Short mmCIF file of C-alpha atoms and ligand atoms in Angstrom, two decimals:
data_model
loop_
_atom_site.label_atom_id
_atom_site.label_comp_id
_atom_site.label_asym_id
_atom_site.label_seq_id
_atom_site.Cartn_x
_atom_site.Cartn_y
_atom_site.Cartn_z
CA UNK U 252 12.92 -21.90 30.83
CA UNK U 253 16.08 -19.71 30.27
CA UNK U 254 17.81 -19.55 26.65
CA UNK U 255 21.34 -21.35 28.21
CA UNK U 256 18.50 -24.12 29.04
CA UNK U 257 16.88 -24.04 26.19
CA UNK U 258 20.66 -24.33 24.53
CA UNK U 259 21.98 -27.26 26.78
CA UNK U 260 18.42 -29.09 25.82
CA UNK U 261 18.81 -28.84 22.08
CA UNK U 262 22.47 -29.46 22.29
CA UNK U 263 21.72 -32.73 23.85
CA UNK U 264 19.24 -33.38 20.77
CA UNK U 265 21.50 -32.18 18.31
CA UNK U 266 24.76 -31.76 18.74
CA UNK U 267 27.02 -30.29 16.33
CA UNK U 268 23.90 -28.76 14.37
CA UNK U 269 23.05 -26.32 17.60
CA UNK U 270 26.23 -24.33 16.62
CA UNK U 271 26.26 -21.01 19.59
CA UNK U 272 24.36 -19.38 22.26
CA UNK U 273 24.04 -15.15 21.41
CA UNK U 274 22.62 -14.48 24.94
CA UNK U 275 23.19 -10.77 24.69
CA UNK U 276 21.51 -9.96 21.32
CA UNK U 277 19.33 -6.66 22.26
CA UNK U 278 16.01 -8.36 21.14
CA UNK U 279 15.42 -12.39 21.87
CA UNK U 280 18.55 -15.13 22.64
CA UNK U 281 19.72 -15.86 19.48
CA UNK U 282 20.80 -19.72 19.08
CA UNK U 283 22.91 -20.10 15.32
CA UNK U 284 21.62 -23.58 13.96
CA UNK U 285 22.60 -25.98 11.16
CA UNK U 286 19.90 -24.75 8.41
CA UNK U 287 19.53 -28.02 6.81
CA UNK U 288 18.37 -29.65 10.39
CA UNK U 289 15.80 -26.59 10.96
CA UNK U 290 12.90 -29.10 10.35
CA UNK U 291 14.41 -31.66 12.72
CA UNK U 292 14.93 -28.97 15.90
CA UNK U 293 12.01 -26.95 15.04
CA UNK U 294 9.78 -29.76 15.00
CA UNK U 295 10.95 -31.12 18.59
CA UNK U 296 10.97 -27.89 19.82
CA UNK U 297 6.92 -27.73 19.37
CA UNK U 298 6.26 -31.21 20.27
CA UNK U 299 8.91 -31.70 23.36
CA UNK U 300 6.85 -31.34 26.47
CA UNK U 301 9.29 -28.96 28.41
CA UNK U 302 10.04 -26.81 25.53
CA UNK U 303 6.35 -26.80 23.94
CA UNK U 304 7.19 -23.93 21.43
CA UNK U 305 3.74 -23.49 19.89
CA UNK U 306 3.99 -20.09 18.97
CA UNK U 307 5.83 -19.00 15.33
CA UNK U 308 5.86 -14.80 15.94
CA UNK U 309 8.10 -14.17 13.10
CA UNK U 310 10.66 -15.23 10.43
CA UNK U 311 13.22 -12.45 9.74
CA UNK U 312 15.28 -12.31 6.48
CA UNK U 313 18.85 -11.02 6.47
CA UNK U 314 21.42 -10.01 3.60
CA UNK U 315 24.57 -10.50 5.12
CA UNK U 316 26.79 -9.83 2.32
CA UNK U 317 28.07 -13.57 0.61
CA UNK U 318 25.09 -15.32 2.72
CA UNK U 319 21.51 -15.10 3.61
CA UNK U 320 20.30 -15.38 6.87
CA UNK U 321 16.75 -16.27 8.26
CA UNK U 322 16.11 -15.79 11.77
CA UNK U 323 12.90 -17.49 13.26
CA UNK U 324 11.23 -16.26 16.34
CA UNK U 325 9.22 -18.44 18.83
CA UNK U 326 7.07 -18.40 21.97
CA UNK U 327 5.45 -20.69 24.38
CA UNK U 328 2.60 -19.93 25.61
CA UNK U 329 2.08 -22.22 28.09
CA UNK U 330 5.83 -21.46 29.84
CA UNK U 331 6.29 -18.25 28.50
CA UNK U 332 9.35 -18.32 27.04
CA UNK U 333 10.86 -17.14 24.00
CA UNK U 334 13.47 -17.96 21.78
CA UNK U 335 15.25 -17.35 18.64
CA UNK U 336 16.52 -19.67 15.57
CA UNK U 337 19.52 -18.31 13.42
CA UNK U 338 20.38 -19.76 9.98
CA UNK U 339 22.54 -18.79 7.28
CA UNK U 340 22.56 -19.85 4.09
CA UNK U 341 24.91 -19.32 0.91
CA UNK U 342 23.44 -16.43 -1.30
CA UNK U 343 23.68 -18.24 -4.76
CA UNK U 344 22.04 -21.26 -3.42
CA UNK U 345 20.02 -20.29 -0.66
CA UNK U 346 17.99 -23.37 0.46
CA UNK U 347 15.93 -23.79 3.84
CA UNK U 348 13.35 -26.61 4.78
CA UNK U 349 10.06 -25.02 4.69
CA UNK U 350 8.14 -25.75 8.57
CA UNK U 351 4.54 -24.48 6.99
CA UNK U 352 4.25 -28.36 8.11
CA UNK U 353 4.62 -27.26 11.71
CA UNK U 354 3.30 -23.72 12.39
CA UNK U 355 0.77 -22.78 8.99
CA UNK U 356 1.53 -19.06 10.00
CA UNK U 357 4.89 -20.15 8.07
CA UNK U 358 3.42 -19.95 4.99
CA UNK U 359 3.23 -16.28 4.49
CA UNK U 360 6.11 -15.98 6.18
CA UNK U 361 8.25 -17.85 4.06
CA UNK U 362 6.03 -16.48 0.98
CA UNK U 363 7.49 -12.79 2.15
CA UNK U 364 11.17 -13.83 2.88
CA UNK U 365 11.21 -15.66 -0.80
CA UNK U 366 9.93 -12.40 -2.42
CA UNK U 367 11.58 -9.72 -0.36
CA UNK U 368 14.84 -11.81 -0.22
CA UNK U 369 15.02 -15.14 -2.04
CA UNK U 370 15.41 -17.55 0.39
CA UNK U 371 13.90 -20.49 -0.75
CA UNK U 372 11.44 -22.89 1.43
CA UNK U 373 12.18 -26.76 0.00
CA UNK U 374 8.98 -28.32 0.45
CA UNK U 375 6.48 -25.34 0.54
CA UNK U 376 3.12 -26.18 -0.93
CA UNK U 377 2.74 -22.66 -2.40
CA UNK U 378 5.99 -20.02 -2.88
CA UNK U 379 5.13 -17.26 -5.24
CA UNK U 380 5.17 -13.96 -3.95
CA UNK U 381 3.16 -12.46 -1.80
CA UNK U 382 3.77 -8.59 -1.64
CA UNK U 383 5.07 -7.46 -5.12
CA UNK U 384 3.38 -8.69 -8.46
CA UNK U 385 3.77 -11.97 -9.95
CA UNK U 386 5.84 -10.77 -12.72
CA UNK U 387 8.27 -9.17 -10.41
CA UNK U 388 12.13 -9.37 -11.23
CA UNK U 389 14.65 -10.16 -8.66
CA UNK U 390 14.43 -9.61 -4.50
CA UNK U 391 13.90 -5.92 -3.74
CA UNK U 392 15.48 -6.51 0.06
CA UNK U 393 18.79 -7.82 -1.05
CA UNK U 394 21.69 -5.05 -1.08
CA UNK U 395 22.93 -6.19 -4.74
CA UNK U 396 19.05 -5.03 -5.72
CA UNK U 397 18.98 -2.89 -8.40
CA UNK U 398 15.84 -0.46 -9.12
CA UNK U 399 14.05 -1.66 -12.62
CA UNK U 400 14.04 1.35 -14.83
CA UNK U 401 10.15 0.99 -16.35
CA UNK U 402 7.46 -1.73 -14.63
CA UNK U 403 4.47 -2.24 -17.13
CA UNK U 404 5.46 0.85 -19.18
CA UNK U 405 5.25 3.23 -15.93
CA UNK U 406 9.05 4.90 -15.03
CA UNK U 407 10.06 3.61 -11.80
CA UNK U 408 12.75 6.16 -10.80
CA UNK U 409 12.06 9.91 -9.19
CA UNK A 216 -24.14 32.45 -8.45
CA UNK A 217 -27.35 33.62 -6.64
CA UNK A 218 -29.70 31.59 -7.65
CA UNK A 219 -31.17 30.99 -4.52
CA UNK A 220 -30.68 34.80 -3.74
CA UNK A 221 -33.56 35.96 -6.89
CA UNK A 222 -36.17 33.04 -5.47
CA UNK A 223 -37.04 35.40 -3.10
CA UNK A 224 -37.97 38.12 -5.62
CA UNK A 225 -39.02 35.75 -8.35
CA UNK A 226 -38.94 37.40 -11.94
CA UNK A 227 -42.21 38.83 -13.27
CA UNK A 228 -44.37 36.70 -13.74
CA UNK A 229 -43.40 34.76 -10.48
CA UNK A 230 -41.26 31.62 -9.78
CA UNK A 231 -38.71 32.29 -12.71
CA UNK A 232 -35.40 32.64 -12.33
CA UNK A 233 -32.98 33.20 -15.20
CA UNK A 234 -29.72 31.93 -15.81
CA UNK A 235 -27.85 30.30 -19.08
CA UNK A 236 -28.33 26.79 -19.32
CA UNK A 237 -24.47 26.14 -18.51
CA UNK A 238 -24.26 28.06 -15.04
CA UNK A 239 -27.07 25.81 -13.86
CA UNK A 240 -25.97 22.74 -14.68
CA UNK A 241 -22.61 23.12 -13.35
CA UNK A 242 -24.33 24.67 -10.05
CA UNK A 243 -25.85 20.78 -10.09
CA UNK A 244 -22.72 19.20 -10.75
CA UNK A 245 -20.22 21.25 -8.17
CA UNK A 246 -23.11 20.78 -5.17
CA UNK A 247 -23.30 16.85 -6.08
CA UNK A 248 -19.81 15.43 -6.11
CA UNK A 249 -20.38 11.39 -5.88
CA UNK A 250 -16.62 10.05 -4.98
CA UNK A 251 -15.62 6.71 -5.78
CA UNK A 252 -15.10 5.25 -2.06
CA UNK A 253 -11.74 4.09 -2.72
CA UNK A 254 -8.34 4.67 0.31
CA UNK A 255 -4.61 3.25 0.07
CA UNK A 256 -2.50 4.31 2.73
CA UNK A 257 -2.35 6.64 6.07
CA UNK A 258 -3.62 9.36 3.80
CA UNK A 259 -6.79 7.44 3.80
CA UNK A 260 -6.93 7.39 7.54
CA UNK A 261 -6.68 11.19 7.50
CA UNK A 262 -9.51 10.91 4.74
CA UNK A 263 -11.95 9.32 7.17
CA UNK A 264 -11.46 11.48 9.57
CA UNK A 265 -12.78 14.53 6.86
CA UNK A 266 -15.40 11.88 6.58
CA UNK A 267 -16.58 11.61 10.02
CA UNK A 268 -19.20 14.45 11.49
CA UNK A 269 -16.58 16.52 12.98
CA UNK A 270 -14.91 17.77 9.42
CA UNK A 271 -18.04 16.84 7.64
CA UNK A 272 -17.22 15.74 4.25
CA UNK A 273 -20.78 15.29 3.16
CA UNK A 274 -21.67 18.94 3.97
CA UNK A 275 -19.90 19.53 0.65
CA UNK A 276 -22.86 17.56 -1.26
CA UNK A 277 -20.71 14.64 -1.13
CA UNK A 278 -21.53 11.02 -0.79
CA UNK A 279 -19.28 8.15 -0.86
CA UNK A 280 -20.29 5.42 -3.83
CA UNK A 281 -18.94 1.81 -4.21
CA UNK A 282 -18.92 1.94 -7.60
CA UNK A 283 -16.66 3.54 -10.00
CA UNK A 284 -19.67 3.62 -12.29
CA UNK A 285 -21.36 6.21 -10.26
CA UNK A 286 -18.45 8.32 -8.93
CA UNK A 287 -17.64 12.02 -10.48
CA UNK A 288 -14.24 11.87 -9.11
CA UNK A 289 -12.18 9.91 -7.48
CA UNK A 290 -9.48 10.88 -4.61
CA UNK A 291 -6.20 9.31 -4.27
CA UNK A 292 -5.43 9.06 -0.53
CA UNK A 293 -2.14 7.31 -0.12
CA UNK A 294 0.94 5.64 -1.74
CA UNK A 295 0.13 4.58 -5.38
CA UNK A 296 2.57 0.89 -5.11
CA UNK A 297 2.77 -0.04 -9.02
CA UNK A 298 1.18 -2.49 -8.74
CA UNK A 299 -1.82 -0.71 -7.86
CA UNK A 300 -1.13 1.75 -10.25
CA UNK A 301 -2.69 -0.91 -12.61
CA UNK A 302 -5.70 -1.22 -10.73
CA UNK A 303 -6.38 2.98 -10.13
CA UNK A 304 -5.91 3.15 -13.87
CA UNK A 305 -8.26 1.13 -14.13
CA UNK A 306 -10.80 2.61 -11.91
CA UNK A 307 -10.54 5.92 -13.47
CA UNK A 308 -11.28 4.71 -16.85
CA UNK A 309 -14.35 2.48 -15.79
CA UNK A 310 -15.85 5.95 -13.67
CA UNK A 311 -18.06 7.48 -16.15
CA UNK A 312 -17.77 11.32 -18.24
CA UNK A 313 -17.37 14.02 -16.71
CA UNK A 314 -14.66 12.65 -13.80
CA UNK A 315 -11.93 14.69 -11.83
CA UNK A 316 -9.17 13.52 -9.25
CA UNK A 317 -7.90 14.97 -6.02
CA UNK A 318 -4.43 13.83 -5.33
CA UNK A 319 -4.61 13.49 -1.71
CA UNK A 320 -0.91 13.71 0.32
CA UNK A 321 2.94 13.96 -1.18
CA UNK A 322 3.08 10.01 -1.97
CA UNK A 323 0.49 10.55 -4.60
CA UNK A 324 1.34 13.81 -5.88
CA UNK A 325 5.16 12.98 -6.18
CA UNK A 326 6.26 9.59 -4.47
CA UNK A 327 6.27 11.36 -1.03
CA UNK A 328 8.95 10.23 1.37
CA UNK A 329 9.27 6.93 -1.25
CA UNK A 330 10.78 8.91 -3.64
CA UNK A 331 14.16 7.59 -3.53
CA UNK A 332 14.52 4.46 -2.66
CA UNK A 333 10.71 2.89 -3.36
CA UNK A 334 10.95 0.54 -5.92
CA UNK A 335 7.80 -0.32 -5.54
CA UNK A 336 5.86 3.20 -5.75
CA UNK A 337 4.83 4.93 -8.66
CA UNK A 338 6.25 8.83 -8.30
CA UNK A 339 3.35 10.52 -8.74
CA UNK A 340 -0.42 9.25 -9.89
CA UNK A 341 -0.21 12.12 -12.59
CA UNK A 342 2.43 9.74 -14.17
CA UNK A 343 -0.83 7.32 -14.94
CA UNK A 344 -3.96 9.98 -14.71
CA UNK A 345 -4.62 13.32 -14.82
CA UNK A 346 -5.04 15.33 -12.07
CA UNK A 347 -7.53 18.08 -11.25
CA UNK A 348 -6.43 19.23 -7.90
CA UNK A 349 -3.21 18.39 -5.80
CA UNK A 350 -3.25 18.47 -2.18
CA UNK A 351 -0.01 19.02 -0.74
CA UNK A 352 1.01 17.31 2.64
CA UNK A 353 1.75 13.80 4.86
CA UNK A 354 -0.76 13.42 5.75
CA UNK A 355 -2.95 16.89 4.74
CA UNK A 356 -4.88 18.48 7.53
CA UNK A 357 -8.26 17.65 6.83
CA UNK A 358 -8.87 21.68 6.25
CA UNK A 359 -6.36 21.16 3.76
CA UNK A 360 -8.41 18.57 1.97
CA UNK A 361 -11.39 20.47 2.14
CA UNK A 362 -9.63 23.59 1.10
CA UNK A 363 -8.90 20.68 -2.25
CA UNK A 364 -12.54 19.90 -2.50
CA UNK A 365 -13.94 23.39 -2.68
CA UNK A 366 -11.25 24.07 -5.32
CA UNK A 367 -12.66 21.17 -7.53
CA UNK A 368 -15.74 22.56 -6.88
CA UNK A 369 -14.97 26.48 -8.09
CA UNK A 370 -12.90 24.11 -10.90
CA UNK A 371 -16.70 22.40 -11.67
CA UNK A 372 -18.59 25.80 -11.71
CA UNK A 373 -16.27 27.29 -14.09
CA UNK A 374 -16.41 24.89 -16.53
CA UNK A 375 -17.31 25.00 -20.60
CA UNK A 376 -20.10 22.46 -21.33
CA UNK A 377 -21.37 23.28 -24.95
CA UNK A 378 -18.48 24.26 -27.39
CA UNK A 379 -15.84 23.12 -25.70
CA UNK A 380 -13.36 22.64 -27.41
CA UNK A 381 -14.06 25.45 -29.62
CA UNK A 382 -13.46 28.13 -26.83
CA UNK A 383 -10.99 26.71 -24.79
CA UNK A 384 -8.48 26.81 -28.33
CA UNK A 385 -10.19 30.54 -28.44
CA UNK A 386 -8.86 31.37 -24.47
CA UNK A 387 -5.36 29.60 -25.70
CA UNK A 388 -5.16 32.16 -28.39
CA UNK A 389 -5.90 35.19 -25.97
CA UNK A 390 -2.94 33.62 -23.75
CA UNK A 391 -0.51 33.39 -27.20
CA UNK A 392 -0.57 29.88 -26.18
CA UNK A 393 -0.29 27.25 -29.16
CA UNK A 394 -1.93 24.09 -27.85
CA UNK A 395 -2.83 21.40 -30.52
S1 SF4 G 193 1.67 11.32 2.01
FE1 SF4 G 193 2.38 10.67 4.04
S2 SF4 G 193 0.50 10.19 5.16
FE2 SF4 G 193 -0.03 10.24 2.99
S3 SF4 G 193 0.14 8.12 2.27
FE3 SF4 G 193 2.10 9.12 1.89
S4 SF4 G 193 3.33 8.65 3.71
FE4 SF4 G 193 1.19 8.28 4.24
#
């Protein structure tokens, strides 16, 4: 199925949550979304016959100055199509459904974006970081990140 | 040394061969290095390669051991992340007397191409341990880390056993150095 397909098929769903079409983005079609319906479209997207999206590749995290953005990549493997979910979320409260309900590769996923950038997953069974320690401070991705001087009595800086 | 030279015209007597107590053991110790098998990052895929039979790690006397408990020293192949800094600190201390370290690669010797913007690397594994031998490079050649290992070795051979302490502070005051 094409992305404008893909588009016209959720904007039927949807409506006003499927927001825009980026055909031309250099990697997959980009379709901008309503964050707090992510749950709602992602979950027809795997179970709706035509669209069978059964595939999660990845969830990208984004500082995009006042907002977060989380963009979720997905494939079919049975029509071979891929497609991409945009959704952008206000930095100080940045709030996403979690969908480790629909595709458990989510879990890690959304386990990396909290700890790398602080986007949190409502509804995930188990968010604590996954790459740095537990006792980490702050989200080393986001541009505002600054360096801690000492970590467990060891100098961080050159 | 020669050791092996005078077997063949053993000492009067026959089958003696002299040497001070301290030159033989550390002729033991440099031919049997145990390392703690132990990689972290690409450095450690450069690593196995010295391991495999066309660099022939083992040809050094060397054998890989899964336990810290049994190494004699320990190489650092990678990117020391802080928070395994913990955890390599840890190692060291549970690998038993006497114990070296090869810093293997720039990451571990000074933060490597981290060394600005990784939060998350230590800048150097001599910030938590000491180091015997640095191996410069990203990744070293493995001649390079061989070139390390037979440097900890000439390090081994030359090393006091009885006294010291004693004569190190006694070679500190031939160099005018002041070392408490
Ligand atoms: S020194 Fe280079 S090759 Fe070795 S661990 Fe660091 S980045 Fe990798």
């Amino acid at each position: 199925m094409q992305a404008q397909e893909i588009f016209d098929k959720l904007k039927e769903k949807f409506n006003d949550d499927i927001l825009e079409l980026k055909a031309d983005a250099p990697s997959d079609p980009i379709i901008l979304i309503n964050g707090a319906e992510l749950f709602n479209i992602a979950q027809f997207m795997r179970d709706k016959e035509e669209l069978d999206f059964d595939y999660l590749v990845d969830l990208i995290s984004l500082d995009l100055g006042d907002n977060l953005g989380a963009i979720y990549i997905f494939y079919s493997m049975k029509h071979k199509h891929r497609i991409a979910l945009k959704a952008i979320v206000p930095k100080d409260n940045p709030i996403l459904p979690t969908l480790e309900n629909l595709w458990r590769t989510a879990d890690w996923l959304e386990r990396e974006a909290w700890d790398l950038m602080g986007i949190k997953f409502e509804g995930h069974h188990n968010l604590i970081r996954i790459l740095n320690p537990y006792d980490w401070e702050g989200h080393p991705l986001r541009k505002d990140y600054v360096t801690p001087e000492f970590y467990h009595g060891m100098k961080v800086p050159y | 040394m020669g050791l092996l030279n005078r077997l063949n015209e053993p000492f009067e007597g026959g089958g003696i061969v002299l040497g001070t107590v301290e030159d033989i053991l550390n002729w033991g110790r440099a031919k049997s290095d145990w390392y703690l098998q132990f990689g972290l990052a690409c450095c450690a895929i450069e690593f196995m390669a010295v391991n495999a039979p066309h660099f022939d790690f083992m040809r050094f006397g060397t054998i890989p051991r899964t336990s810290p408990r049994q190494a004699d020293f320990i190489i650092i192949s990678g990117t020391v992340t802080l928070k395994m800094a913990e955890r390599i600190k840890r190692l060291y201390e549970q690998m038993s007397e006497p114990k070296y370290v090869i810093s293997m690669g720039s990451c571990s010797n000074c933060g490597g191409p981290y060394w600005e913007h990784g939060y998350h690397v230590l800048k150097g594994v001599d910030r938590i341990i000491p180091v015997d031998v640095y191996v410069p490079g990203c990744p070293p050649r493995p001649e390079a880390l061989e070139e390390g290992m037979i440097l900890l070795q000439k390090k081994i051979r030359h090393e006091a056993i009885f006294n010291k302490r004693k004569r190190i502070a006694e070679e500190d005051k031939k160099l005018g150095l002041n070392i408490k």
